[in-house]
Amino acid sequence: MYTSNLIEGGLIPPQVVIGGRLAEVLYFGDAPGYANLNQINVLVPGDIVSGTAVPVRLTYLGRSSNEVTIAVQ
């Protein structure tokens, strides 16, 4: 996931909820090769229901993103 406005080197990782389940954040920080862009790598929870429009929401320092959807098989 690519985002902007995360605190560089922040100790508090963002929270990502996929299909109503908290995803494990594997990495968050600067996106290599892209100025002013952050990257978040997450592990999709194995127990979510698959579908073509599974909701995803990011929360960072008390602020929530817009909800988007992804396809999960």
Tab-separated table of C-alpha atoms in Angstrom:
chain	number	residue	atom	x	y	z
A	1	MET	CA	0.000	0.000	0.000
A	2	TYR	CA	1.367	3.431	-0.896
A	3	THR	CA	0.446	6.481	1.166
A	4	SER	CA	1.648	9.946	2.004
A	5	ASN	CA	2.017	11.949	5.210
A	6	LEU	CA	3.272	9.200	7.503
A	7	ILE	CA	5.944	10.268	9.955
A	8	GLU	CA	9.321	9.188	8.619
A	9	GLY	CA	10.954	6.790	11.066
A	10	GLY	CA	7.867	6.787	13.271
A	11	LEU	CA	7.791	4.209	16.021
A	12	ILE	CA	4.033	3.793	15.970
A	13	PRO	CA	2.999	1.672	12.978
A	14	PRO	CA	-0.259	2.326	11.163
A	15	GLN	CA	-3.142	-0.092	11.609
A	16	VAL	CA	-4.669	-1.697	8.548
A	17	VAL	CA	-8.010	-3.470	8.722
A	18	ILE	CA	-8.926	-5.798	5.871
A	19	GLY	CA	-12.362	-7.360	5.798
A	20	GLY	CA	-12.958	-6.327	9.402
A	21	ARG	CA	-9.764	-8.043	10.629
A	22	LEU	CA	-6.560	-6.372	11.783
A	23	ALA	CA	-3.733	-7.115	9.335
A	24	GLU	CA	-0.141	-7.617	10.484
A	25	VAL	CA	2.082	-4.724	9.362
A	26	LEU	CA	5.322	-6.188	8.011
A	27	TYR	CA	6.949	-2.914	6.946
A	28	PHE	CA	6.190	0.775	6.931
A	29	GLY	CA	8.477	3.571	5.878
A	30	ASP	CA	9.708	5.448	2.857
A	31	ALA	CA	8.877	3.909	-0.508
A	32	PRO	CA	12.229	3.183	-2.148
A	33	GLY	CA	12.758	5.308	-5.239
A	34	TYR	CA	9.718	7.546	-4.679
A	35	ALA	CA	10.109	10.934	-3.034
A	36	ASN	CA	7.461	11.890	-0.451
A	37	LEU	CA	5.726	8.518	-0.651
A	38	ASN	CA	5.376	5.945	2.098
A	39	GLN	CA	4.990	2.195	1.729
A	40	ILE	CA	3.105	-0.192	4.013
A	41	ASN	CA	3.393	-3.956	3.546
A	42	VAL	CA	0.770	-6.029	5.348
A	43	LEU	CA	-0.113	-9.680	5.656
A	44	VAL	CA	-3.720	-10.282	4.616
A	45	PRO	CA	-5.448	-12.173	7.447
A	46	GLY	CA	-6.087	-15.784	6.472
A	47	ASP	CA	-9.536	-15.950	8.010
A	48	ILE	CA	-11.281	-13.200	6.036
A	49	VAL	CA	-14.066	-13.986	3.605
A	50	SER	CA	-12.895	-13.822	0.000
A	51	GLY	CA	-14.635	-11.582	-2.489
A	52	THR	CA	-14.244	-8.969	-5.182
A	53	ALA	CA	-14.818	-5.979	-2.884
A	54	VAL	CA	-13.234	-6.643	0.532
A	55	PRO	CA	-12.998	-3.357	2.499
A	56	VAL	CA	-9.616	-1.945	3.544
A	57	ARG	CA	-9.029	0.958	5.922
A	58	LEU	CA	-5.816	2.449	7.292
A	59	THR	CA	-5.645	4.257	10.640
A	60	TYR	CA	-2.580	6.260	11.662
A	61	LEU	CA	-2.220	8.367	14.787
A	62	GLY	CA	-5.978	8.443	15.275
A	63	ARG	CA	-6.808	9.446	11.703
A	64	SER	CA	-8.621	7.060	9.377
A	65	SER	CA	-8.268	6.854	5.635
A	66	ASN	CA	-11.111	6.550	3.216
A	67	GLU	CA	-12.262	2.975	2.851
A	68	VAL	CA	-11.213	1.255	-0.365
A	69	THR	CA	-11.814	-2.293	-1.565
A	70	ILE	CA	-9.582	-5.056	-2.869
A	71	ALA	CA	-10.264	-8.452	-4.406
A	72	VAL	CA	-9.264	-11.402	-2.205
A	73	GLN	CA	-9.229	-15.024	-3.384
